[in-house]
CSV table of C-alpha atoms and ligand atoms in Angstrom, one decimal:
chain,number,residue,atom,x,y,z
A,1247,UNK,CA,-10.7,38.4,0.5
A,1248,UNK,CA,-13.8,39.7,1.4
A,1249,UNK,CA,-16.3,38.0,3.6
A,1250,UNK,CA,-19.9,38.7,2.6
A,1251,UNK,CA,-21.3,36.4,5.0
A,1252,UNK,CA,-23.9,37.3,7.6
A,1253,UNK,CA,-21.3,35.3,10.5
A,1254,UNK,CA,-18.6,35.2,11.1
A,1255,UNK,CA,-17.9,38.6,9.4
A,1256,UNK,CA,-15.5,40.4,7.8
A,1257,UNK,CA,-13.1,42.2,10.8
A,1258,UNK,CA,-10.8,45.2,10.9
A,1259,UNK,CA,-7.2,44.3,11.0
A,1260,UNK,CA,-6.7,46.1,14.2
A,1261,UNK,CA,-9.2,43.7,15.9
A,1262,UNK,CA,-7.5,40.7,14.4
A,1263,UNK,CA,-4.2,41.6,15.6
A,1264,UNK,CA,-5.3,41.8,18.9
A,1265,UNK,CA,-5.5,38.0,19.3
A,1266,UNK,CA,-1.9,37.3,18.6
A,1267,UNK,CA,-1.2,37.6,22.1
A,1268,UNK,CA,-1.1,35.3,25.3
A,1269,UNK,CA,-3.2,36.3,28.2
A,1270,UNK,CA,-4.7,34.3,31.3
A,1271,UNK,CA,-7.8,35.0,32.0
A,1272,UNK,CA,-7.4,35.1,36.1
A,1273,UNK,CA,-4.9,37.6,35.5
A,1274,UNK,CA,-5.6,41.0,37.3
A,1275,UNK,CA,-4.9,43.3,34.3
A,1276,UNK,CA,-7.4,41.4,32.2
A,1277,UNK,CA,-9.9,41.1,35.0
A,1278,UNK,CA,-10.3,44.9,34.6
A,1279,UNK,CA,-10.5,44.7,30.9
A,1280,UNK,CA,-13.8,42.3,31.1
A,1281,UNK,CA,-15.2,44.3,34.3
A,1282,UNK,CA,-15.0,47.2,31.5
A,1283,UNK,CA,-16.4,44.9,28.3
A,1284,UNK,CA,-19.0,44.1,30.6
A,1285,UNK,CA,-20.4,47.3,31.1
A,1286,UNK,CA,-19.9,48.8,27.6
A,1287,UNK,CA,-22.4,46.0,26.4
A,1288,UNK,CA,-24.9,46.2,29.4
A,1289,UNK,CA,-25.1,50.6,28.6
A,1290,UNK,CA,-25.1,49.4,24.7
A,1291,UNK,CA,-28.4,47.8,25.1
A,1292,UNK,CA,-30.0,50.3,27.5
A,1293,UNK,CA,-29.2,48.6,30.5
A,1294,UNK,CA,-28.7,50.6,33.7
A,1295,UNK,CA,-25.7,49.7,36.3
A,1296,UNK,CA,-27.0,47.8,39.4
A,1297,UNK,CA,-30.3,46.7,37.6
A,1298,UNK,CA,-28.9,45.2,34.6
A,1299,UNK,CA,-26.3,43.3,33.9
A,1300,UNK,CA,-23.9,41.5,31.1
A,1301,UNK,CA,-23.9,37.7,31.1
A,1302,UNK,CA,-21.6,36.2,28.6
A,1303,UNK,CA,-21.0,32.5,28.0
A,1304,UNK,CA,-18.6,30.7,25.9
A,1305,UNK,CA,-19.3,29.8,22.5
A,1306,UNK,CA,-21.7,30.7,19.6
A,1307,UNK,CA,-25.4,32.3,18.9
A,1308,UNK,CA,-27.0,29.1,19.9
A,1309,UNK,CA,-25.8,28.4,23.1
A,1310,UNK,CA,-26.9,32.0,24.0
A,1311,UNK,CA,-30.5,31.1,23.2
A,1312,UNK,CA,-30.2,28.0,24.9
A,1313,UNK,CA,-29.1,29.5,27.9
A,1314,UNK,CA,-32.1,32.1,27.8
A,1315,UNK,CA,-34.3,29.5,27.4
A,1316,UNK,CA,-33.0,27.4,30.2
A,1317,UNK,CA,-32.5,29.9,32.6
A,1318,UNK,CA,-35.9,32.3,32.3
A,1319,UNK,CA,-38.5,29.7,30.8
A,1320,UNK,CA,-39.6,27.3,33.4
A,1321,UNK,CA,-39.1,23.3,32.7
A,1322,UNK,CA,-42.0,22.1,31.2
A,1323,UNK,CA,-43.2,25.6,30.6
A,1324,UNK,CA,-44.5,27.5,27.2
A,1325,UNK,CA,-43.0,29.9,24.9
A,1326,UNK,CA,-44.8,31.5,22.0
A,1327,UNK,CA,-42.6,31.8,19.0
A,1328,UNK,CA,-43.4,33.9,16.2
A,1329,UNK,CA,-41.6,32.2,13.4
A,1330,UNK,CA,-40.7,34.1,10.0
A,1331,UNK,CA,-37.9,32.5,9.2
A,1332,UNK,CA,-35.1,29.9,9.8
A,1333,UNK,CA,-33.5,31.4,13.7
A,1334,UNK,CA,-37.2,31.5,14.9
A,1335,UNK,CA,-37.1,27.4,13.8
A,1336,UNK,CA,-34.0,27.5,15.9
A,1337,UNK,CA,-35.4,28.9,19.0
A,1338,UNK,CA,-38.5,26.2,18.5
A,1339,UNK,CA,-35.8,23.4,18.8
A,1340,UNK,CA,-33.5,24.4,21.5
A,1341,UNK,CA,-36.7,24.9,23.9
A,1342,UNK,CA,-38.1,21.2,22.9
A,1343,UNK,CA,-34.7,19.8,23.5
A,1344,UNK,CA,-34.4,21.5,26.3
A,1345,UNK,CA,-37.7,20.3,27.5
A,1346,UNK,CA,-39.8,23.7,27.5
A,1347,UNK,CA,-43.0,23.7,25.2
A,1348,UNK,CA,-42.3,25.8,22.3
A,1349,UNK,CA,-45.5,27.1,20.8
A,1350,UNK,CA,-44.9,28.2,17.2
A,1351,UNK,CA,-46.8,31.1,15.7
A,1352,UNK,CA,-46.5,30.9,12.1
A,1353,UNK,CA,-45.9,34.1,9.9
A,1354,UNK,CA,-44.9,34.7,6.5
A,1355,UNK,CA,-41.5,34.8,6.1
A,1356,UNK,CA,-41.9,37.7,3.7
A,1357,UNK,CA,-42.6,40.3,6.7
A,1358,UNK,CA,-42.4,41.2,9.9
A,1359,UNK,CA,-44.4,39.9,13.2
A,1360,UNK,CA,-47.2,42.2,13.9
A,1361,UNK,CA,-47.6,42.8,17.6
A,1362,UNK,CA,-51.8,42.8,17.5
A,1363,UNK,CA,-51.0,39.0,16.2
A,1364,UNK,CA,-48.5,38.2,19.3
A,1365,UNK,CA,-51.3,39.8,21.3
A,1366,UNK,CA,-54.2,37.9,20.2
A,1367,UNK,CA,-52.1,34.2,20.6
A,1368,UNK,CA,-51.0,35.6,24.4
A,1369,UNK,CA,-54.9,36.3,25.0
A,1370,UNK,CA,-55.8,33.3,23.4
A,1371,UNK,CA,-53.2,30.9,25.7
A,1372,UNK,CA,-52.6,32.0,29.5
A,1373,UNK,CA,-50.5,29.3,30.0
A,1374,UNK,CA,-47.7,30.7,27.9
A,1375,UNK,CA,-45.0,32.8,30.2
A,1376,UNK,CA,-42.5,33.9,27.7
A,1377,UNK,CA,-42.2,35.2,24.2
A,1378,UNK,CA,-39.1,34.1,22.2
A,1379,UNK,CA,-38.6,36.6,19.1
A,1380,UNK,CA,-35.6,37.0,16.3
A,1381,UNK,CA,-34.8,40.7,16.1
A,1382,UNK,CA,-33.1,40.3,12.6
A,1383,UNK,CA,-34.1,37.0,10.9
A,1384,UNK,CA,-31.3,36.0,9.1
A,1385,UNK,CA,-33.1,33.4,7.4
A,1386,UNK,CA,-34.4,35.9,4.8
A,1387,UNK,CA,-33.5,39.2,5.8
A,1388,UNK,CA,-36.6,40.6,7.5
A,1389,UNK,CA,-36.3,43.1,10.3
A,1390,UNK,CA,-38.9,42.3,13.6
A,1391,UNK,CA,-39.5,44.7,16.0
A,1392,UNK,CA,-39.0,43.5,19.5
A,1393,UNK,CA,-40.4,47.3,20.6
A,1394,UNK,CA,-43.5,46.5,19.4
A,1395,UNK,CA,-43.7,42.9,20.3
A,1396,UNK,CA,-42.4,43.8,23.7
A,1397,UNK,CA,-45.4,45.7,24.3
A,1398,UNK,CA,-47.8,43.2,23.5
A,1399,UNK,CA,-46.0,41.2,26.2
A,1400,UNK,CA,-45.6,43.3,28.8
A,1401,UNK,CA,-49.4,44.5,28.2
A,1402,UNK,CA,-50.5,40.8,28.5
A,1403,UNK,CA,-48.0,40.5,31.3
A,1404,UNK,CA,-45.6,38.2,30.2
A,1405,UNK,CA,-42.1,37.7,29.7
A,1406,UNK,CA,-39.5,38.3,26.5
A,1407,UNK,CA,-36.6,36.6,25.4
A,1408,UNK,CA,-34.9,38.5,21.9
A,1409,UNK,CA,-32.5,37.0,19.5
A,1410,UNK,CA,-30.7,39.9,18.6
A,1411,UNK,CA,-27.7,38.4,17.3
A,1412,UNK,CA,-27.7,39.6,13.8
A,1413,UNK,CA,-29.1,43.0,15.1
A,1414,UNK,CA,-27.1,44.4,18.2
A,1415,UNK,CA,-25.3,47.0,17.7
A,1416,UNK,CA,-26.2,48.1,14.8
A,1417,UNK,CA,-30.1,48.2,15.2
A,1418,UNK,CA,-31.3,50.0,18.3
A,1419,UNK,CA,-32.5,48.4,21.4
A,1420,UNK,CA,-33.1,49.9,24.6
A,1421,UNK,CA,-33.6,47.4,27.8
A,1422,UNK,CA,-34.4,50.1,29.9
A,1423,UNK,CA,-37.6,50.2,28.1
A,1424,UNK,CA,-38.5,47.4,27.8
A,1425,UNK,CA,-39.2,45.9,31.6
A,1426,UNK,CA,-40.6,42.8,30.2
A,1427,UNK,CA,-37.6,41.7,28.6
A,1428,UNK,CA,-35.6,38.7,30.3
A,1429,UNK,CA,-32.9,38.4,28.0
A,1430,UNK,CA,-31.3,40.2,24.9
A,1431,UNK,CA,-28.6,38.3,23.0
A,1432,UNK,CA,-26.0,38.7,20.7
A,1433,UNK,CA,-21.9,37.2,19.7
A,1434,UNK,CA,-19.0,38.5,19.8
A,1435,UNK,CA,-18.8,38.3,15.7
A,1436,UNK,CA,-21.8,40.0,14.1
A,1437,UNK,CA,-22.4,43.7,13.9
A,1438,UNK,CA,-19.9,44.5,16.8
A,1439,UNK,CA,-17.2,43.0,14.2
A,1440,UNK,CA,-15.0,41.2,16.6
A,1441,UNK,CA,-13.9,37.2,16.4
A,1442,UNK,CA,-16.4,34.0,17.6
A,1443,UNK,CA,-15.9,33.3,20.2
A,1444,UNK,CA,-18.2,34.3,23.2
A,1445,UNK,CA,-21.8,35.6,23.0
A,1446,UNK,CA,-23.6,38.0,25.5
A,1447,UNK,CA,-27.1,37.9,27.5
A,1448,UNK,CA,-28.3,41.2,29.0
A,1449,UNK,CA,-30.6,40.8,31.5
A,1450,UNK,CA,-32.2,41.8,34.8
A,1451,UNK,CA,-30.2,41.5,37.6
A,1452,UNK,CA,-33.4,40.4,39.6
A,1453,UNK,CA,-34.4,38.2,37.2
A,1454,UNK,CA,-31.2,36.4,36.6
A,1455,UNK,CA,-30.8,35.9,40.2
A,1456,UNK,CA,-34.4,34.4,41.2
A,1457,UNK,CA,-34.1,31.5,38.2
A,1458,UNK,CA,-30.3,30.5,39.2
A,1459,UNK,CA,-30.5,26.9,39.9
A,1460,UNK,CA,-33.1,26.6,37.4
A,1461,UNK,CA,-31.8,25.7,34.2
A,1462,UNK,CA,-31.1,22.0,34.7
A,1463,UNK,CA,-27.6,22.6,33.7
A,1464,UNK,CA,-24.6,24.5,35.0
A,1465,UNK,CA,-22.9,25.7,31.8
A,1466,UNK,CA,-26.2,26.9,30.7
A,1467,UNK,CA,-27.2,28.8,33.5
A,1468,UNK,CA,-27.1,32.4,32.9
A,1469,UNK,CA,-28.3,32.8,36.8
A,1470,UNK,CA,-25.3,31.3,38.2
A,1471,UNK,CA,-22.9,33.4,36.2
A,1472,UNK,CA,-24.7,36.1,37.6
A,1473,UNK,CA,-23.9,34.5,40.9
A,1474,UNK,CA,-20.4,33.5,40.3
A,1475,UNK,CA,-19.9,37.4,39.2
A,1476,UNK,CA,-21.3,38.6,42.8
A,1477,UNK,CA,-19.3,36.5,44.5
A,1478,UNK,CA,-15.9,36.3,42.5
A,1479,UNK,CA,-16.1,39.5,41.0
A,1480,UNK,CA,-17.1,41.0,37.9
A,1481,UNK,CA,-13.8,40.2,36.2
A,1482,UNK,CA,-13.7,36.7,36.7
A,1483,UNK,CA,-14.7,33.8,35.3
A,1484,UNK,CA,-16.6,29.9,35.9
A,1485,UNK,CA,-14.9,28.4,33.0
A,1486,UNK,CA,-11.6,28.8,30.6
A,1487,UNK,CA,-12.8,31.9,27.9
A,1488,UNK,CA,-11.8,32.2,24.8
A,1489,UNK,CA,-9.7,34.8,26.3
A,1490,UNK,CA,-8.2,36.7,22.7
A,1491,UNK,CA,-11.6,36.8,21.3
A,1492,UNK,CA,-12.7,38.6,24.5
A,1493,UNK,CA,-9.5,40.8,24.2
A,1494,UNK,CA,-10.2,41.7,20.2
A,1495,UNK,CA,-14.0,42.0,21.2
A,1496,UNK,CA,-12.8,44.9,23.2
A,1497,UNK,CA,-10.6,46.4,20.4
A,1498,UNK,CA,-13.9,46.1,18.0
A,1499,UNK,CA,-15.5,48.5,20.7
A,1500,UNK,CA,-13.5,50.4,20.8
A,1501,UNK,CA,-13.5,50.9,16.9
A,1502,UNK,CA,-17.5,50.8,16.9
A,1503,UNK,CA,-17.3,53.9,19.3
A,1504,UNK,CA,-15.2,55.6,17.0
A,1505,UNK,CA,-16.9,55.0,13.8
A,1506,UNK,CA,-19.5,56.8,15.7
A,1507,UNK,CA,-21.7,53.9,17.2
A,1508,UNK,CA,-25.0,52.3,16.4
A,1509,UNK,CA,-26.2,54.8,14.7
A,1510,UNK,CA,-23.2,55.4,11.8
A,1511,UNK,CA,-22.8,51.3,11.8
A,1512,UNK,CA,-26.8,51.3,10.6
A,1513,UNK,CA,-26.0,54.1,8.3
A,1514,UNK,CA,-22.8,51.9,6.7
A,1515,UNK,CA,-24.9,49.1,6.3
A,1516,UNK,CA,-27.8,50.3,5.1
A,1517,UNK,CA,-25.6,52.2,2.2
A,1518,UNK,CA,-23.8,49.0,1.5
A,1519,UNK,CA,-27.6,47.1,1.4
A,1520,UNK,CA,-28.7,50.0,-1.0
A,1521,UNK,CA,-25.3,49.4,-3.6
A,1522,UNK,CA,-25.7,45.7,-3.0
A,1523,UNK,CA,-29.5,45.5,-3.9
A,1524,UNK,CA,-29.5,48.1,-6.8
A,1525,UNK,CA,-26.7,46.3,-8.2
A,1526,UNK,CA,-27.9,42.5,-8.4
A,1527,UNK,CA,-31.3,43.9,-9.9
A,1528,UNK,CA,-29.5,45.8,-12.2
A,1529,UNK,CA,-27.9,42.1,-13.2
A,1530,UNK,CA,-30.9,40.5,-13.3
A,1531,UNK,CA,-31.3,39.1,-10.0
A,1532,UNK,CA,-34.7,38.9,-7.9
A,1533,UNK,CA,-34.8,39.9,-3.9
A,1534,UNK,CA,-36.3,37.4,-2.0
A,1535,UNK,CA,-38.2,40.5,-0.1
A,1536,UNK,CA,-39.8,43.5,-1.6
A,1537,UNK,CA,-37.8,46.6,-0.8
A,1538,UNK,CA,-40.4,48.0,1.8
A,1539,UNK,CA,-39.4,44.5,4.0
A,1540,UNK,CA,-35.8,44.5,3.0
A,1541,UNK,CA,-33.5,45.1,6.4
A,1542,UNK,CA,-30.0,46.4,6.1
A,1543,UNK,CA,-28.1,43.0,7.5
A,1544,UNK,CA,-28.6,40.2,4.7
A,1545,UNK,CA,-29.7,40.1,1.5
A,1546,UNK,CA,-31.8,37.2,0.1
A,1547,UNK,CA,-32.1,36.6,-3.8
A,1548,UNK,CA,-33.9,33.9,-5.9
A,1549,UNK,CA,-31.5,31.8,-7.5
A,1550,UNK,CA,-31.8,32.6,-11.5
A,1551,UNK,CA,-33.9,29.6,-13.0
A,1552,UNK,CA,-31.1,28.8,-15.4
A,1553,UNK,CA,-29.8,25.4,-16.2
A,1554,UNK,CA,-26.2,27.0,-16.0
A,1555,UNK,CA,-26.6,28.0,-12.6
A,1556,UNK,CA,-25.3,26.1,-8.9
A,1557,UNK,CA,-24.9,27.9,-5.7
A,1558,UNK,CA,-21.8,26.2,-5.1
A,1559,UNK,CA,-20.4,27.1,-8.9
A,1560,UNK,CA,-21.9,30.6,-8.4
A,1561,UNK,CA,-19.9,30.6,-4.7
A,1562,UNK,CA,-16.5,29.1,-6.1
A,1563,UNK,CA,-16.4,31.4,-9.1
A,1564,UNK,CA,-16.9,34.2,-6.8
A,1565,UNK,CA,-14.2,33.0,-4.4
A,1566,UNK,CA,-11.5,33.0,-7.5
A,1567,UNK,CA,-12.4,37.0,-7.7
A,1568,UNK,CA,-11.9,37.4,-4.0
A,1569,UNK,CA,-15.3,37.6,-2.6
A,1570,UNK,CA,-16.9,34.9,0.1
A,1571,UNK,CA,-20.6,34.2,0.5
A,1572,UNK,CA,-22.6,31.9,1.8
A,1573,UNK,CA,-22.9,28.2,0.5
A,1574,UNK,CA,-26.3,27.4,1.8
A,1575,UNK,CA,-29.6,28.8,2.0
A,1576,UNK,CA,-32.2,28.7,5.1
A,1577,UNK,CA,-35.2,29.6,3.0
A,1578,UNK,CA,-37.7,26.9,1.6
A,1579,UNK,CA,-37.0,28.0,-1.8
A,1580,UNK,CA,-33.4,27.7,-3.2
A,1581,UNK,CA,-32.1,31.3,-2.3
A,1582,UNK,CA,-28.8,33.0,-2.5
A,1583,UNK,CA,-27.8,35.0,0.7
A,1584,UNK,CA,-25.4,37.9,0.9
A,1585,UNK,CA,-24.2,39.6,3.9
A,1586,UNK,CA,-24.2,43.6,4.7
A,1587,UNK,CA,-22.4,43.3,8.0
A,1588,UNK,CA,-19.0,43.3,9.3
A,1589,UNK,CA,-16.1,45.5,8.3
A,1590,UNK,CA,-16.9,46.0,4.6
A,1591,UNK,CA,-17.7,49.1,2.7
A,1592,UNK,CA,-20.3,50.9,-0.2
A,1593,UNK,CA,-17.2,50.7,-2.4
A,1594,UNK,CA,-16.6,46.4,-1.1
A,1595,UNK,CA,-20.2,46.0,-2.3
A,1596,UNK,CA,-19.6,47.9,-5.7
A,1597,UNK,CA,-16.5,45.3,-6.2
A,1598,UNK,CA,-19.1,42.3,-5.7
A,1599,UNK,CA,-21.8,43.5,-7.7
A,1600,UNK,CA,-19.2,43.8,-10.8
A,1601,UNK,CA,-17.5,40.4,-9.6
A,1602,UNK,CA,-21.3,38.8,-9.7
A,1603,UNK,CA,-22.0,40.2,-13.4
A,1604,UNK,CA,-18.7,38.6,-14.4
A,1605,UNK,CA,-20.0,35.2,-12.9
A,1606,UNK,CA,-23.2,35.1,-14.1
A,1607,UNK,CA,-21.9,35.8,-17.5
A,1608,UNK,CA,-19.6,33.0,-16.9
A,1609,UNK,CA,-21.9,30.6,-16.2
A,1610,UNK,CA,-24.2,31.3,-19.2
A,1611,UNK,CA,-27.1,33.2,-17.2
A,1612,UNK,CA,-28.4,36.1,-19.5
A,1613,UNK,CA,-28.9,39.5,-17.7
A,1614,UNK,CA,-32.5,40.1,-17.5
A,1615,UNK,CA,-34.4,43.5,-17.3
A,1616,UNK,CA,-35.2,43.7,-13.6
A,1617,UNK,CA,-38.7,44.1,-12.7
B,2205,PLP,C1,-25.9,33.9,13.5
B,2205,PLP,C2,-27.2,33.3,14.4
B,2205,PLP,C3,-27.3,32.8,15.3
B,2205,PLP,C4,-26.3,32.3,16.1
B,2205,PLP,O1,-25.7,31.4,15.4
B,2205,PLP,P1,-24.1,30.6,15.7
B,2205,PLP,O2,-23.1,30.2,14.5
B,2205,PLP,O3,-24.3,29.7,16.9
B,2205,PLP,O4,-23.3,32.0,16.6
B,2205,PLP,C5,-28.4,32.9,16.1
B,2205,PLP,N1,-29.5,33.8,15.6
B,2205,PLP,C6,-29.6,34.5,14.6
B,2205,PLP,C7,-30.7,35.2,14.4
B,2205,PLP,C8,-28.7,34.5,14.0
B,2205,PLP,O5,-28.3,35.3,12.7
């Protein structure tokens, strides 16, 4: 089966095979492996040894976002959330339920968030301490720019939290150039192409240390993750980790480096997107974003306005041809979402486009000439 879902993604056989072992997380040999993963992740984020640290947590990306909000935004504090998609709305919900005060800043979901509008919102409200942003909006496929937004946050003397879950590893990020950033977040199962199970926050250590104990949750306290590492060693865990997923993540990192790292991964995903987008346009499907705003991570398409079409029917018929896409959408109007990330190639995309053509014909959706 070819997974064209924006997480969990298609993985390489070597990565999956690494899961098939029993490991004790407190074993000394595994501790060495875990320390190496933390250092590699920090370096990949543009972090600096002794200044920044990788603070992992068991679980999904939402857990990382909640942990960062609880750790860095003071209880009752205000966080501006520029909102151009479903994942920004999730930051808002997580902040509210954690007893923080999200300040939504609506932005159309067909373009990126601009630094000048963030600057204006911060200037208008000095009580806002933080900005929470999504790097790659997996809702629509829009890419926001953390360097641009971060510059506005820095100039206003506020702090930044970046949900980079569907971006990290493919799109560039440089923590040392963004001293306003409290946390950049991602998980094992998106652009690094590992298995699901663990999330990562890369944070300035000084900030995490001073915020320890203030999260209102032991589990979600990234400051406590840091204090534990400093007390018990960087190879140690507070609670039982998904140790096989971590081990496989190490293999996925090796494959990532062997491929050529961030630039090579971005190039492959960009080509996946180019082939897919051109192919589905030839089939008469209409992208949700215009070409200038299309990111390389996820392609969102308007569902065909045809009586024969249902999303579940389309997904099921594609699955019979060996291609699996999401059976849900998060845009306000009905869409189809197709991931371009994971261990997939432009040739896989050509095959997927051919399968989609067959399915549309089977469903009686007439091909149209693309506008
Ligand atoms: C996938 C994703 C998440 C996290 O999803 P989980 O299912 O909790 O792992 C968060 N933010 C963005 C932008 C994502 O794409």
